[in-house]
Short mmCIF file of C-alpha atoms in Angstrom, two decimals:
data_model
loop_
_atom_site.label_atom_id
_atom_site.label_comp_id
_atom_site.label_asym_id
_atom_site.label_seq_id
_atom_site.Cartn_x
_atom_site.Cartn_y
_atom_site.Cartn_z
CA MET A 1492 -8.38 11.24 -91.43
CA VAL A 1493 -5.77 8.59 -91.04
CA ARG A 1494 -2.36 9.75 -89.98
CA GLU A 1495 0.52 7.75 -91.37
CA ASN A 1496 3.24 8.54 -88.89
CA ILE A 1497 1.56 7.14 -85.78
CA LYS A 1498 3.30 4.36 -83.84
CA GLU A 1499 1.63 0.99 -84.11
CA TYR A 1500 1.10 -1.07 -80.91
CA THR A 1501 0.00 -4.58 -80.36
CA VAL A 1502 -2.94 -4.89 -77.93
CA THR A 1503 -0.58 -6.16 -75.26
CA GLU A 1504 1.80 -3.30 -75.87
CA ILE A 1505 -0.87 -0.63 -75.67
CA SER A 1506 -2.42 -2.26 -72.59
CA ALA A 1507 0.97 -2.37 -70.87
CA THR A 1508 1.66 1.24 -71.76
CA ILE A 1509 -1.72 2.37 -70.49
CA LYS A 1510 -1.16 0.41 -67.28
CA GLU A 1511 2.25 1.99 -66.82
CA THR A 1512 1.01 5.51 -67.53
CA LEU A 1513 -1.96 5.09 -65.23
CA GLU A 1514 -0.01 3.65 -62.33
CA ASP A 1515 2.81 6.16 -62.70
CA ASN A 1516 0.44 9.08 -62.68
CA PHE A 1517 -1.92 7.98 -59.98
CA GLY A 1518 -0.65 5.03 -58.06
CA TYR A 1519 -2.35 5.49 -54.72
CA VAL A 1520 -5.63 7.41 -54.78
CA LYS A 1521 -8.45 8.34 -52.54
CA VAL A 1522 -11.83 8.58 -54.23
CA ARG A 1523 -15.08 9.79 -52.84
CA GLY A 1524 -18.30 8.50 -54.34
CA GLU A 1525 -21.57 6.70 -53.82
CA VAL A 1526 -21.56 2.91 -53.61
CA SER A 1527 -23.51 1.17 -56.37
CA GLY A 1528 -23.62 -2.31 -57.88
CA LEU A 1529 -22.30 -3.81 -54.62
CA SER A 1530 -21.62 -7.52 -55.00
CA LYS A 1531 -20.22 -9.96 -52.45
CA PRO A 1532 -19.74 -13.31 -54.17
CA ALA A 1533 -18.72 -16.49 -52.38
CA SER A 1534 -15.08 -15.90 -53.25
CA GLY A 1535 -15.00 -13.37 -50.41
CA HIS A 1536 -13.92 -10.49 -52.63
CA VAL A 1537 -16.16 -7.42 -52.71
CA TYR A 1538 -16.95 -5.68 -56.01
CA LEU A 1539 -18.56 -2.29 -56.28
CA ASN A 1540 -18.77 0.86 -58.34
CA LEU A 1541 -18.11 4.34 -57.08
CA LYS A 1542 -20.19 6.92 -58.85
CA ASP A 1543 -21.24 10.49 -58.77
CA GLU A 1544 -23.63 12.37 -60.99
CA ASN A 1545 -21.32 12.31 -64.00
CA ALA A 1546 -19.01 9.29 -63.79
CA ILE A 1547 -18.50 5.82 -62.49
CA ILE A 1548 -15.40 3.80 -61.62
CA LYS A 1549 -14.96 0.14 -60.64
CA ALA A 1550 -13.50 -0.82 -57.25
CA ILE A 1551 -12.52 -4.18 -55.81
CA ALA A 1552 -11.61 -5.20 -52.29
CA TRP A 1553 -9.76 -8.50 -52.19
CA ARG A 1554 -10.79 -11.06 -49.60
CA SER A 1555 -7.66 -10.41 -47.52
CA THR A 1556 -8.54 -6.68 -47.39
CA VAL A 1557 -12.23 -7.31 -46.71
CA ALA A 1558 -11.26 -9.10 -43.51
CA LYS A 1559 -9.44 -6.00 -42.30
CA LEU A 1560 -12.01 -3.40 -43.36
CA SER A 1561 -13.12 -1.36 -40.40
CA PHE A 1562 -16.31 -0.53 -42.19
CA MET A 1563 -18.48 -2.52 -44.58
CA PRO A 1564 -20.09 -0.28 -47.24
CA ASP A 1565 -23.78 -0.37 -48.03
CA GLU A 1566 -25.47 0.27 -51.38
CA GLY A 1567 -26.11 3.97 -51.91
CA LEU A 1568 -23.80 5.13 -49.07
CA GLU A 1569 -21.26 7.83 -49.72
CA VAL A 1570 -17.75 6.58 -48.93
CA ILE A 1571 -14.12 7.42 -49.39
CA CYS A 1572 -12.09 4.56 -50.83
CA SER A 1573 -8.32 4.48 -50.65
CA GLY A 1574 -6.37 2.19 -52.89
CA ARG A 1575 -4.22 1.57 -55.89
CA LEU A 1576 -5.39 2.52 -59.35
CA THR A 1577 -4.58 -0.20 -61.82
CA THR A 1578 -5.64 -2.02 -64.95
CA GLY A 1579 -5.87 -5.70 -65.71
CA TYR A 1580 -6.31 -6.85 -62.15
CA SER A 1581 -8.08 -10.00 -63.12
CA ASP A 1582 -6.41 -13.39 -63.30
CA ARG A 1583 -8.93 -14.44 -65.88
CA TYR A 1584 -8.19 -11.49 -68.14
CA PRO A 1585 -4.61 -10.63 -67.39
CA GLY A 1586 -4.43 -8.17 -70.21
CA ARG A 1587 -7.86 -6.72 -69.88
CA SER A 1588 -7.44 -3.05 -70.31
CA ASP A 1589 -10.05 -1.59 -68.06
CA TYR A 1590 -9.10 0.23 -64.92
CA SER A 1591 -10.28 0.06 -61.35
CA ILE A 1592 -9.35 0.85 -57.77
CA ILE A 1593 -7.96 -1.96 -55.64
CA ILE A 1594 -9.39 -0.93 -52.28
CA ASP A 1595 -7.18 -0.75 -49.16
CA SER A 1596 -9.62 1.02 -46.92
CA ILE A 1597 -13.13 2.37 -47.01
CA ILE A 1598 -14.48 4.98 -44.67
CA PRO A 1599 -17.86 6.60 -44.68
CA ALA A 1600 -17.80 10.07 -46.19
CA GLY A 1601 -19.48 13.04 -44.65
CA GLU A 1602 -19.58 14.03 -41.02
CA GLY A 1603 -22.86 12.30 -40.21
CA ALA A 1604 -21.69 8.95 -41.53
CA LEU A 1605 -18.33 9.27 -39.80
CA MET A 1606 -19.94 10.19 -36.50
CA ALA A 1607 -22.21 7.15 -36.73
CA LEU A 1608 -19.24 4.91 -37.43
CA LEU A 1609 -17.29 6.51 -34.60
CA GLU A 1610 -20.14 5.85 -32.15
CA GLN A 1611 -20.44 2.26 -33.27
CA ARG A 1612 -16.70 1.66 -32.91
CA LYS A 1613 -16.58 3.38 -29.56
CA LYS A 1614 -19.34 1.13 -28.22
CA LYS A 1615 -17.57 -1.96 -29.46
CA LEU A 1616 -14.19 -1.03 -27.94
CA MET A 1617 -15.85 0.04 -24.72
CA SER A 1618 -17.58 -3.32 -24.39
CA GLU A 1619 -14.16 -4.94 -24.70
CA GLY A 1620 -13.03 -2.93 -21.68
CA ILE A 1621 -10.34 -1.12 -23.62
CA PHE A 1622 -11.36 2.27 -22.19
CA ASP A 1623 -11.62 1.04 -18.58
CA GLN A 1624 -10.09 3.29 -15.98
CA ASP A 1625 -8.19 0.48 -14.29
CA HIS A 1626 -6.02 0.11 -17.37
CA LYS A 1627 -4.79 3.69 -17.03
CA LYS A 1628 -1.18 4.04 -15.98
CA PRO A 1629 0.13 6.96 -13.97
CA LEU A 1630 2.43 9.37 -15.78
CA PRO A 1631 5.97 9.69 -14.41
CA LEU A 1632 6.43 12.72 -12.18
CA TYR A 1633 9.77 13.73 -13.65
CA PRO A 1634 10.18 12.24 -17.14
CA GLU A 1635 13.77 12.10 -18.34
CA THR A 1636 12.98 10.98 -21.87
CA ILE A 1637 9.77 11.81 -23.70
CA GLY A 1638 8.78 10.10 -26.93
CA ILE A 1639 6.66 12.16 -29.29
CA ILE A 1640 4.68 10.70 -32.17
CA THR A 1641 3.62 13.44 -34.56
CA SER A 1642 4.43 15.12 -37.83
CA PRO A 1643 8.05 16.32 -37.95
CA THR A 1644 6.93 19.49 -39.70
CA GLY A 1645 4.32 21.95 -38.57
CA ALA A 1646 3.45 23.86 -35.46
CA VAL A 1647 2.64 20.94 -33.16
CA ILE A 1648 6.15 19.59 -32.59
CA LYS A 1649 7.50 23.15 -32.36
CA ASP A 1650 4.90 24.08 -29.72
CA ILE A 1651 5.65 21.01 -27.64
CA ILE A 1652 9.43 21.46 -27.79
CA HIS A 1653 9.12 25.13 -26.98
CA ARG A 1654 6.98 24.44 -23.92
CA LEU A 1655 9.22 21.63 -22.71
CA GLU A 1656 12.29 23.83 -23.14
CA ASP A 1657 10.72 26.39 -20.78
CA ARG A 1658 9.34 24.02 -18.21
CA PHE A 1659 11.51 20.95 -17.93
CA PRO A 1660 14.26 20.45 -20.48
CA CYS A 1661 14.76 16.75 -21.08
CA ASP A 1662 15.51 14.26 -23.83
CA ILE A 1663 12.97 14.17 -26.62
CA ILE A 1664 12.73 11.41 -29.16
CA LEU A 1665 10.55 12.31 -32.09
CA TRP A 1666 9.05 9.45 -34.07
CA PRO A 1667 7.91 11.22 -37.23
CA VAL A 1668 4.61 10.08 -38.76
CA PRO A 1669 2.04 11.49 -41.15
CA VAL A 1670 -0.91 12.54 -39.01
CA GLN A 1671 -3.51 12.17 -41.70
CA GLY A 1672 -3.94 10.21 -44.89
CA ASP A 1673 -4.04 6.58 -45.69
CA ASP A 1674 -0.89 5.34 -44.00
CA ALA A 1675 -1.26 7.56 -40.97
CA ALA A 1676 -3.09 5.10 -38.70
CA TYR A 1677 -0.78 2.24 -39.62
CA LEU A 1678 2.37 4.30 -39.09
CA ILE A 1679 1.15 5.81 -35.82
CA ALA A 1680 0.41 2.33 -34.50
CA ASP A 1681 3.83 1.22 -35.74
CA ALA A 1682 5.51 4.07 -33.89
CA LEU A 1683 3.68 3.17 -30.66
CA ASN A 1684 4.76 -0.45 -30.97
CA GLY A 1685 8.25 0.66 -31.95
CA PHE A 1686 8.75 2.82 -28.87
CA ASN A 1687 7.67 -0.13 -26.75
CA ASN A 1688 9.51 -2.94 -28.49
CA SER A 1689 12.11 -1.82 -30.99
CA LEU A 1690 14.37 0.39 -28.89
CA LYS A 1691 15.44 -2.09 -26.26
CA ASP A 1692 18.52 -3.28 -28.13
CA SER A 1693 19.27 0.04 -29.78
CA GLU A 1694 21.34 2.98 -28.56
CA ILE A 1695 18.13 4.99 -28.23
CA LYS A 1696 16.63 5.29 -24.76
CA VAL A 1697 13.16 3.90 -24.19
CA PRO A 1698 11.02 6.93 -23.28
CA ASP A 1699 9.30 7.25 -19.88
CA LEU A 1700 6.23 8.60 -21.61
CA ILE A 1701 4.80 8.90 -25.13
CA ILE A 1702 2.90 11.93 -26.43
CA VAL A 1703 0.75 11.31 -29.51
CA ALA A 1704 -0.09 14.70 -30.95
CA ARG A 1705 -1.79 16.40 -33.83
CA GLY A 1706 -3.21 19.85 -34.44
CA GLY A 1707 -6.87 20.56 -34.99
CA GLY A 1708 -8.81 19.55 -38.09
CA SER A 1709 -12.04 18.14 -39.42
CA ILE A 1710 -13.30 14.75 -38.33
CA GLU A 1711 -11.89 13.33 -41.58
CA ASP A 1712 -8.49 14.92 -40.86
CA LEU A 1713 -8.40 13.39 -37.40
CA TRP A 1714 -9.74 10.04 -38.53
CA ALA A 1715 -6.46 8.15 -38.14
CA PHE A 1716 -6.78 8.63 -34.38
CA ASN A 1717 -10.13 6.83 -34.47
CA GLU A 1718 -8.72 3.75 -36.15
CA GLU A 1719 -8.80 0.53 -34.17
CA ILE A 1720 -5.19 -0.25 -34.98
CA VAL A 1721 -4.12 2.98 -33.22
CA VAL A 1722 -6.48 2.49 -30.28
CA ARG A 1723 -5.22 -1.04 -29.74
CA ALA A 1724 -1.58 0.00 -30.00
CA VAL A 1725 -2.15 2.61 -27.26
CA PHE A 1726 -3.92 -0.01 -25.17
CA ALA A 1727 -1.00 -2.40 -25.60
CA SER A 1728 1.64 0.22 -24.78
CA GLU A 1729 3.53 -0.46 -21.56
CA ILE A 1730 4.81 3.10 -21.65
CA PRO A 1731 2.19 5.62 -20.47
CA VAL A 1732 0.57 7.46 -23.39
CA LEU A 1733 -0.62 11.04 -23.33
CA SER A 1734 -2.90 11.97 -26.24
CA ALA A 1735 -3.15 15.50 -27.58
CA VAL A 1736 -5.15 15.36 -30.78
CA GLY A 1737 -6.98 18.33 -32.25
CA HIS A 1738 -8.49 21.10 -30.22
CA GLU A 1739 -10.24 20.85 -26.93
CA THR A 1740 -13.62 20.25 -28.61
CA ASP A 1741 -12.38 17.42 -30.82
CA THR A 1742 -12.66 14.00 -29.30
CA THR A 1743 -11.11 10.99 -30.96
CA LEU A 1744 -11.03 7.40 -29.77
CA ILE A 1745 -7.35 7.67 -28.85
CA ASP A 1746 -8.42 10.11 -26.12
CA PHE A 1747 -10.54 7.40 -24.50
CA VAL A 1748 -7.80 4.80 -24.41
CA SER A 1749 -4.82 7.03 -23.57
CA ASP A 1750 -3.64 7.25 -19.98
CA LEU A 1751 -4.24 11.00 -20.02
CA ARG A 1752 -5.82 13.32 -22.54
CA ALA A 1753 -4.47 16.82 -23.09
CA PRO A 1754 -6.74 19.40 -24.73
CA THR A 1755 -3.91 20.74 -26.92
CA PRO A 1756 -0.31 19.77 -27.75
CA THR A 1757 1.03 22.64 -25.63
CA ALA A 1758 -1.11 21.47 -22.73
CA ALA A 1759 0.36 18.00 -23.19
CA ALA A 1760 3.85 19.39 -22.58
CA GLU A 1761 2.55 21.07 -19.44
CA LEU A 1762 0.61 18.08 -18.15
CA CYS A 1763 3.52 15.67 -18.32
CA THR A 1764 6.27 17.80 -16.81
CA PRO A 1765 6.81 19.77 -13.64
CA ASN A 1766 7.75 23.42 -13.87
CA LYS A 1767 11.51 23.76 -13.46
CA ASP A 1768 11.25 27.17 -11.78
CA GLU A 1769 8.69 25.87 -9.29
CA LEU A 1770 10.89 22.85 -8.68
CA LEU A 1771 13.87 25.06 -7.91
CA ILE A 1772 11.74 26.99 -5.42
CA ASN A 1773 10.49 23.70 -3.96
CA LEU A 1774 14.05 22.49 -3.58
CA LYS A 1775 14.99 25.69 -1.78
CA ASP A 1776 11.98 25.23 0.50
CA LEU A 1777 12.94 21.63 1.18
CA GLN A 1778 16.49 22.74 2.05
CA LYS A 1779 15.05 25.40 4.35
CA ASP A 1780 12.73 22.84 5.93
CA LEU A 1781 15.71 20.58 6.51
CA ARG A 1782 17.67 23.37 8.14
CA ASP A 1783 14.72 24.54 10.25
CA ILE A 1784 13.94 21.06 11.46
CA ILE A 1785 17.54 20.33 12.30
CA ASN A 1786 17.92 23.66 14.06
CA SER A 1787 14.78 23.31 16.10
CA ASN A 1788 15.77 19.76 16.89
CA LEU A 1789 19.17 20.92 18.09
CA GLU A 1790 17.63 23.78 20.04
CA ASN A 1791 15.17 21.43 21.68
CA LYS A 1792 17.91 19.05 22.70
CA LEU A 1793 20.10 21.91 23.88
CA SER A 1794 17.38 23.51 25.99
CA LEU A 1795 16.53 20.10 27.38
CA PHE A 1796 20.17 19.65 28.36
CA LYS A 1797 20.37 23.14 29.81
CA ASN A 1798 17.22 22.57 31.74
CA LEU A 1799 18.53 19.33 33.14
CA SER A 1800 21.92 20.73 34.06
CA ASP A 1801 20.26 23.72 35.72
CA LYS A 1802 18.01 21.47 37.64
CA LEU A 1803 20.72 19.09 38.80
CA PRO A 1804 22.02 21.01 41.88
CA VAL A 1805 18.53 22.12 42.82
CA SER A 1806 17.12 18.66 42.58
CA LEU A 1807 20.08 17.27 44.49
CA LYS A 1808 19.41 19.77 47.23
CA LEU A 1809 15.74 18.95 47.11
CA PHE A 1810 16.50 15.29 47.31
CA ILE A 1811 18.67 15.69 50.36
CA LYS A 1812 16.11 17.93 51.91
CA SER A 1813 13.39 15.45 51.38
CA LEU A 1814 15.58 12.70 52.77
CA LEU A 1815 16.22 14.80 55.84
CA SER A 1816 12.61 15.62 56.40
CA GLU A 1817 11.68 12.00 55.98
CA PHE A 1818 14.28 11.06 58.53
CA LYS A 1819 13.00 13.71 60.88
CA GLU A 1820 9.48 12.54 60.48
CA ILE A 1821 10.48 9.01 61.27
CA THR A 1822 12.45 9.93 64.37
CA GLN A 1823 9.71 12.23 65.57
CA SER A 1824 7.02 9.72 65.22
CA LEU A 1825 9.29 7.21 66.87
CA ASN A 1826 9.49 9.46 69.92
CA TYR A 1827 6.32 9.30 71.86
CA ARG A 1828 3.06 9.16 70.26
CA ILE A 1829 3.46 6.12 68.10
CA LEU A 1830 5.59 4.28 70.56
CA GLU A 1831 3.10 4.99 73.30
CA GLU A 1832 0.33 3.94 71.12
CA GLN A 1833 2.13 0.81 70.24
CA VAL A 1834 2.81 0.01 73.84
CA ASN A 1835 -0.79 0.77 74.69
CA ASN A 1836 -1.90 -1.42 71.95
CA PHE A 1837 0.33 -4.16 73.13
CA GLN A 1838 -0.86 -3.78 76.63
CA GLN A 1839 -4.40 -3.81 75.52
CA LYS A 1840 -3.77 -6.93 73.60
CA LEU A 1841 -2.06 -8.55 76.55
CA ILE A 1842 -4.93 -7.71 78.83
CA SER A 1843 -7.47 -8.99 76.48
CA LYS A 1844 -5.46 -12.17 75.95
CA PHE A 1845 -5.10 -12.56 79.69
CA GLU A 1846 -8.77 -12.03 80.23
CA LYS A 1847 -9.59 -14.53 77.66
CA LEU A 1848 -7.20 -16.95 79.25
CA ASN A 1849 -8.64 -16.25 82.64
CA SER A 1850 -12.20 -16.75 81.66
CA SER A 1851 -11.41 -19.89 79.83
CA THR A 1852 -9.42 -21.16 82.79
CA ASN A 1853 -12.35 -20.46 85.11
CA LEU A 1854 -14.58 -22.28 82.83
CA PHE A 1855 -12.20 -25.15 82.75
CA VAL A 1856 -11.94 -25.30 86.53
CA GLU A 1857 -15.69 -25.15 86.88
CA ASN A 1858 -16.01 -27.93 84.40
CA MET A 1859 -13.48 -29.98 86.27
CA ARG A 1860 -15.27 -29.41 89.50
CA ASN A 1861 -18.53 -30.51 88.07
CA GLN A 1862 -16.86 -33.50 86.64
CA ILE A 1863 -15.36 -34.36 89.99
CA ASN A 1864 -18.68 -33.99 91.77
CA TYR A 1865 -20.24 -36.19 89.29
CA ASN A 1866 -17.48 -38.78 89.62
CA GLU A 1867 -17.69 -38.58 93.38
CA LYS A 1868 -21.33 -39.40 93.23
CA LEU A 1869 -20.64 -42.18 90.87
CA LEU A 1870 -17.89 -43.50 93.11
CA GLU A 1871 -20.05 -43.18 96.13
CA SER A 1872 -22.77 -45.16 94.55
CA MET A 1873 -20.36 -47.88 93.79
CA SER A 1874 -18.46 -47.84 97.23
CA TYR A 1875 -18.80 -50.43 99.97
CA LYS A 1876 -20.88 -48.09 102.05
CA SER A 1877 -23.89 -48.77 99.94
CA VAL A 1878 -23.23 -52.51 100.54
CA LEU A 1879 -23.19 -51.78 104.30
CA ASN A 1880 -26.62 -50.32 103.88
CA ARG A 1881 -27.79 -53.68 102.84
CA GLY A 1882 -26.71 -55.08 106.34
CA TYR A 1883 -23.07 -55.89 105.73
CA SER A 1884 -20.17 -54.55 107.78
CA VAL A 1885 -16.49 -53.91 107.28
CA THR A 1886 -13.88 -54.90 109.84
CA LYS A 1887 -10.69 -52.90 110.06
CA ASN A 1888 -7.70 -53.03 112.35
CA LEU A 1889 -6.44 -50.02 114.29
CA LYS A 1890 -4.39 -49.08 111.32
CA ASN A 1891 -7.68 -48.62 109.55
CA LYS A 1892 -6.86 -51.43 107.24
CA VAL A 1893 -9.58 -53.79 106.16
CA ILE A 1894 -8.93 -57.18 107.67
CA LYS A 1895 -8.68 -59.66 104.83
CA SER A 1896 -6.53 -62.34 106.41
CA LYS A 1897 -5.32 -63.61 109.80
CA LYS A 1898 -2.14 -61.63 109.71
CA ASP A 1899 -4.11 -58.41 109.65
CA ILE A 1900 -5.30 -59.09 113.22
CA ASP A 1901 -3.37 -59.02 116.40
CA HIS A 1902 -4.38 -60.62 119.75
CA ASP A 1903 -5.79 -58.34 122.35
CA THR A 1904 -6.18 -55.44 120.20
CA ASN A 1905 -9.15 -53.55 119.19
CA ILE A 1906 -10.80 -53.84 115.86
CA ILE A 1907 -13.31 -51.53 114.38
CA ILE A 1908 -16.49 -52.71 112.84
CA GLU A 1909 -18.00 -50.35 110.41
CA THR A 1910 -21.68 -50.55 109.67
CA SER A 1911 -23.89 -48.28 107.76
CA PHE A 1912 -25.09 -46.65 110.87
CA ALA A 1913 -22.06 -46.77 113.33
CA LYS A 1914 -18.47 -47.57 113.97
CA ILE A 1915 -18.16 -50.17 116.69
CA SER A 1916 -15.01 -50.74 118.63
CA ALA A 1917 -14.51 -54.35 119.77
CA ASP A 1918 -11.87 -56.45 121.47
CA VAL A 1919 -10.44 -59.55 119.81
CA LYS A 1920 -10.97 -62.51 122.15
CA GLU A 1921 -10.11 -65.45 120.07
CA ILE A 1922 -8.93 -66.18 116.53
CA LYS A 1923 -10.11 -69.41 115.07
CA ASP A 1924 -9.06 -70.70 111.76
CA GLU A 1925 -11.86 -71.39 109.33
CA MET B 601 29.18 23.67 -2.49
CA THR B 602 28.00 20.39 -1.09
CA LYS B 603 30.02 17.43 -2.25
CA ILE B 604 27.76 14.81 -3.79
CA PRO B 605 28.64 11.16 -3.12
CA ASP B 606 28.68 8.75 -6.05
CA ASP B 607 25.65 6.74 -4.99
CA ILE B 608 23.54 9.91 -5.10
CA LYS B 609 25.01 10.99 -8.42
CA LYS B 610 23.62 7.81 -9.92
CA LEU B 611 20.06 8.58 -8.75
CA SER B 612 17.49 9.81 -11.23
CA PHE B 613 15.88 13.16 -10.48
CA GLU B 614 12.69 11.39 -9.49
CA LYS B 615 14.37 9.00 -7.06
CA ALA B 616 16.41 11.79 -5.50
CA MET B 617 13.32 13.98 -5.02
CA GLU B 618 11.48 11.04 -3.51
CA GLU B 619 14.24 10.34 -1.00
CA LEU B 620 14.60 14.01 -0.15
CA SER B 621 10.88 14.31 0.64
CA GLU B 622 11.09 11.16 2.75
CA ILE B 623 13.98 12.57 4.73
CA VAL B 624 12.14 15.83 5.43
CA GLU B 625 9.09 13.83 6.48
CA ASN B 626 11.14 11.63 8.78
CA LEU B 627 12.79 14.62 10.37
CA GLU B 628 9.46 16.41 10.78
CA SER B 629 7.99 13.44 12.60
CA GLY B 630 10.50 14.11 15.41
CA ASN B 631 11.56 11.31 17.75
CA ILE B 632 14.87 11.01 16.00
CA ASP B 633 18.05 11.04 17.99
CA LEU B 634 20.53 13.79 17.39
CA GLU B 635 23.15 11.79 15.55
CA LYS B 636 20.60 10.26 13.17
CA SER B 637 19.08 13.65 12.44
CA ILE B 638 22.45 15.09 11.51
CA GLU B 639 23.01 12.10 9.24
CA TYR B 640 19.63 12.80 7.63
CA TYR B 641 20.47 16.45 7.23
CA THR B 642 23.72 15.70 5.46
CA ARG B 643 22.08 13.21 3.12
CA GLY B 644 19.20 15.62 2.46
CA SER B 645 21.56 18.43 1.56
CA GLN B 646 23.43 16.18 -0.84
CA LEU B 647 20.20 15.04 -2.48
CA LYS B 648 19.07 18.63 -2.84
CA ALA B 649 22.39 19.61 -4.41
CA HIS B 650 22.09 16.70 -6.82
CA CYS B 651 18.54 17.68 -7.87
CA GLN B 652 19.54 21.31 -8.22
CA GLN B 653 22.50 20.38 -10.35
CA LYS B 654 20.34 18.17 -12.56
CA LEU B 655 17.92 21.05 -13.10
CA ASP B 656 20.68 23.57 -13.69
CA ASP B 657 22.38 21.30 -16.18
CA ALA B 658 19.18 20.20 -17.93
CA VAL B 659 19.13 20.90 -21.62
CA LEU B 660 16.61 19.78 -24.14
CA LYS B 661 18.06 17.22 -26.49
CA LEU B 662 16.10 16.27 -29.58
CA GLU B 663 16.58 13.10 -31.53
CA GLU B 664 14.54 11.87 -34.45
CA ILE B 665 13.81 8.24 -35.16
CA LYS B 666 14.51 6.98 -38.63
CA VAL B 667 13.00 3.71 -39.74
CA LEU B 668 15.34 2.14 -42.26
CA PRO B 669 13.95 0.24 -45.28
CA ASP B 670 14.82 -3.05 -43.59
CA GLY B 671 12.68 -2.05 -40.61
CA LYS B 672 15.69 -1.30 -38.36
CA ILE B 673 15.56 1.77 -36.18
CA SER B 674 18.24 4.42 -36.23
CA LYS B 675 18.34 8.06 -35.18
CA LYS B 676 19.34 11.35 -36.59
CA SER B 677 20.27 14.07 -34.15
CA LYS B 678 18.78 17.45 -34.82
#
C-alpha cells in the first residue's frame, strides 16, 4: 500500500538524515564482538567486522589510530571496540549510506584475554626498566598540598578526604577524571602531566604528592590503570605518585610504576600523612627532651662547679702540705746521709784517681830509669874509655881538663894520664912546640 | 607562649621538625658549652611552638581543578 502523504527525499537528503540521526543517537559507542573478516591492506588502515551469533557490524581503524593501538586484534578473538558510529566514512563513496564504527581503541574482551594482554604489557614495560626500584621517589614526610586524581563523585574521594581530615589536615587539590571508560586513561594521564607541568604559572600550588585512586571493580573496570599512557605519565612525574586502585587483591600496572602502592584509597591517605595526634605527642616529647637535656646539662655544670669550689681550699691546703713535705724531705736528705755519701763518694773517687796517678807515675819513673840505663850503656860504649882500651890515653891537667893545647899546661905542674887500666900522675919537664 | 621569630615562621612544618630533631640530637650528644646549649634550647622551643601552631591551625582546604575548553587550568573552591 502506497501512502500519499509521505515526505519525499533525495538520496543525499535521506543519507544525510540517517547520518545525523545515527550520530546524534549513538555518537561514541563501545561494542563487544568477535573479530571476523580482518583485513590489513597496504594503506595501513585496518578493516574488520564485529559479529555475534545474530548480527554483524563493520569497523575501521584508520592508519593513525592503528599506530596507537595498544593491542592488535586477531581473527576470531573477542574484543571490545570503542569508537564513533558513523555512515559514509569513505572518501570514495562520500554519500554511501552504510554504517560502521570508526575505531579509537580495541581491547581484548573477557578476563582471560585481558590477563594475557596485561602480562604481555607488563613484561614489555618491565624490560624498559619502567618498574625499576631505583626510579622510586620517597614520599614527603609532611605533605602540605596533596593532589588527588580520581572521580569527583563517589565514595573514594570522600573516604580520602575524611581520613586526611582526621590525620593531617592539609590542602587538597582534586583533579577530577572519569576512572573508567574510553577517555579515562587519556584524562588520567593528562591530569598527571597537568599537576607536573600546568600549575607552575597558575595560582594553584604544585602538590607535594599525587594520589591516583579508584574503588574496586572488575579487570575491565580498572583497565584504564593498565594503559601505557597512564603508566608512562606516572613514570614521567617528578612529583611522587601514590597509587590506590581497586581493592587489595587487584593489581594494575600503575601499582608497579607508582612510588608507593596503597591497598585502598583510605590506606593511601594514611600512608602519605603522619598522624596529627601522634605528632602533637611527639612534639611534647621533643619539648620534654629539650628541657631534660638542658636541665641535666645545667645540673652537671653546676655540680662540677660546686665540686671544684669545694675542692679549692682543700686542694690548696694539700698543695701547701705537699710543698712542705717536699721541702722537708729535701732538707732532711741534705743533712747527713746523702751528704756523707756524696763526700764518701768524692773521697773514693779522689783516692782512686790518686792511685791511678800514682801507679802511672811509678810506671813512668821506671820507664825513665830503664831508658836512662840504656842510654848510659849506649853512652858508655861510645865514650873515650873504650878508645883507651885500645891503648890510647887521655892527658888532663890538675883541673881535670883534657889538655888540647899548650895553654892548658903549666910548667912544673902535675898532669894526669888516664889509661884504661890506671891514672898516672906525672911531672911536666919540658914543653916543646910541635 | 613562646614568641616565634620571623625566620622560623617562614619554615615549612617539615623543615621545622627536621631542625627541631637536629637540635635535640645535638644537645643529647653532650659536649656543648652552656651558652650554646641555652641558645639551642631557645631555638628548639620556638621551633616546637611553630610546629604546634601549624598543627593546631591546620584545616583541610579542598580545591577542584577545572580544565577550560582552551586547555587552561582554573580552580573552583568547594
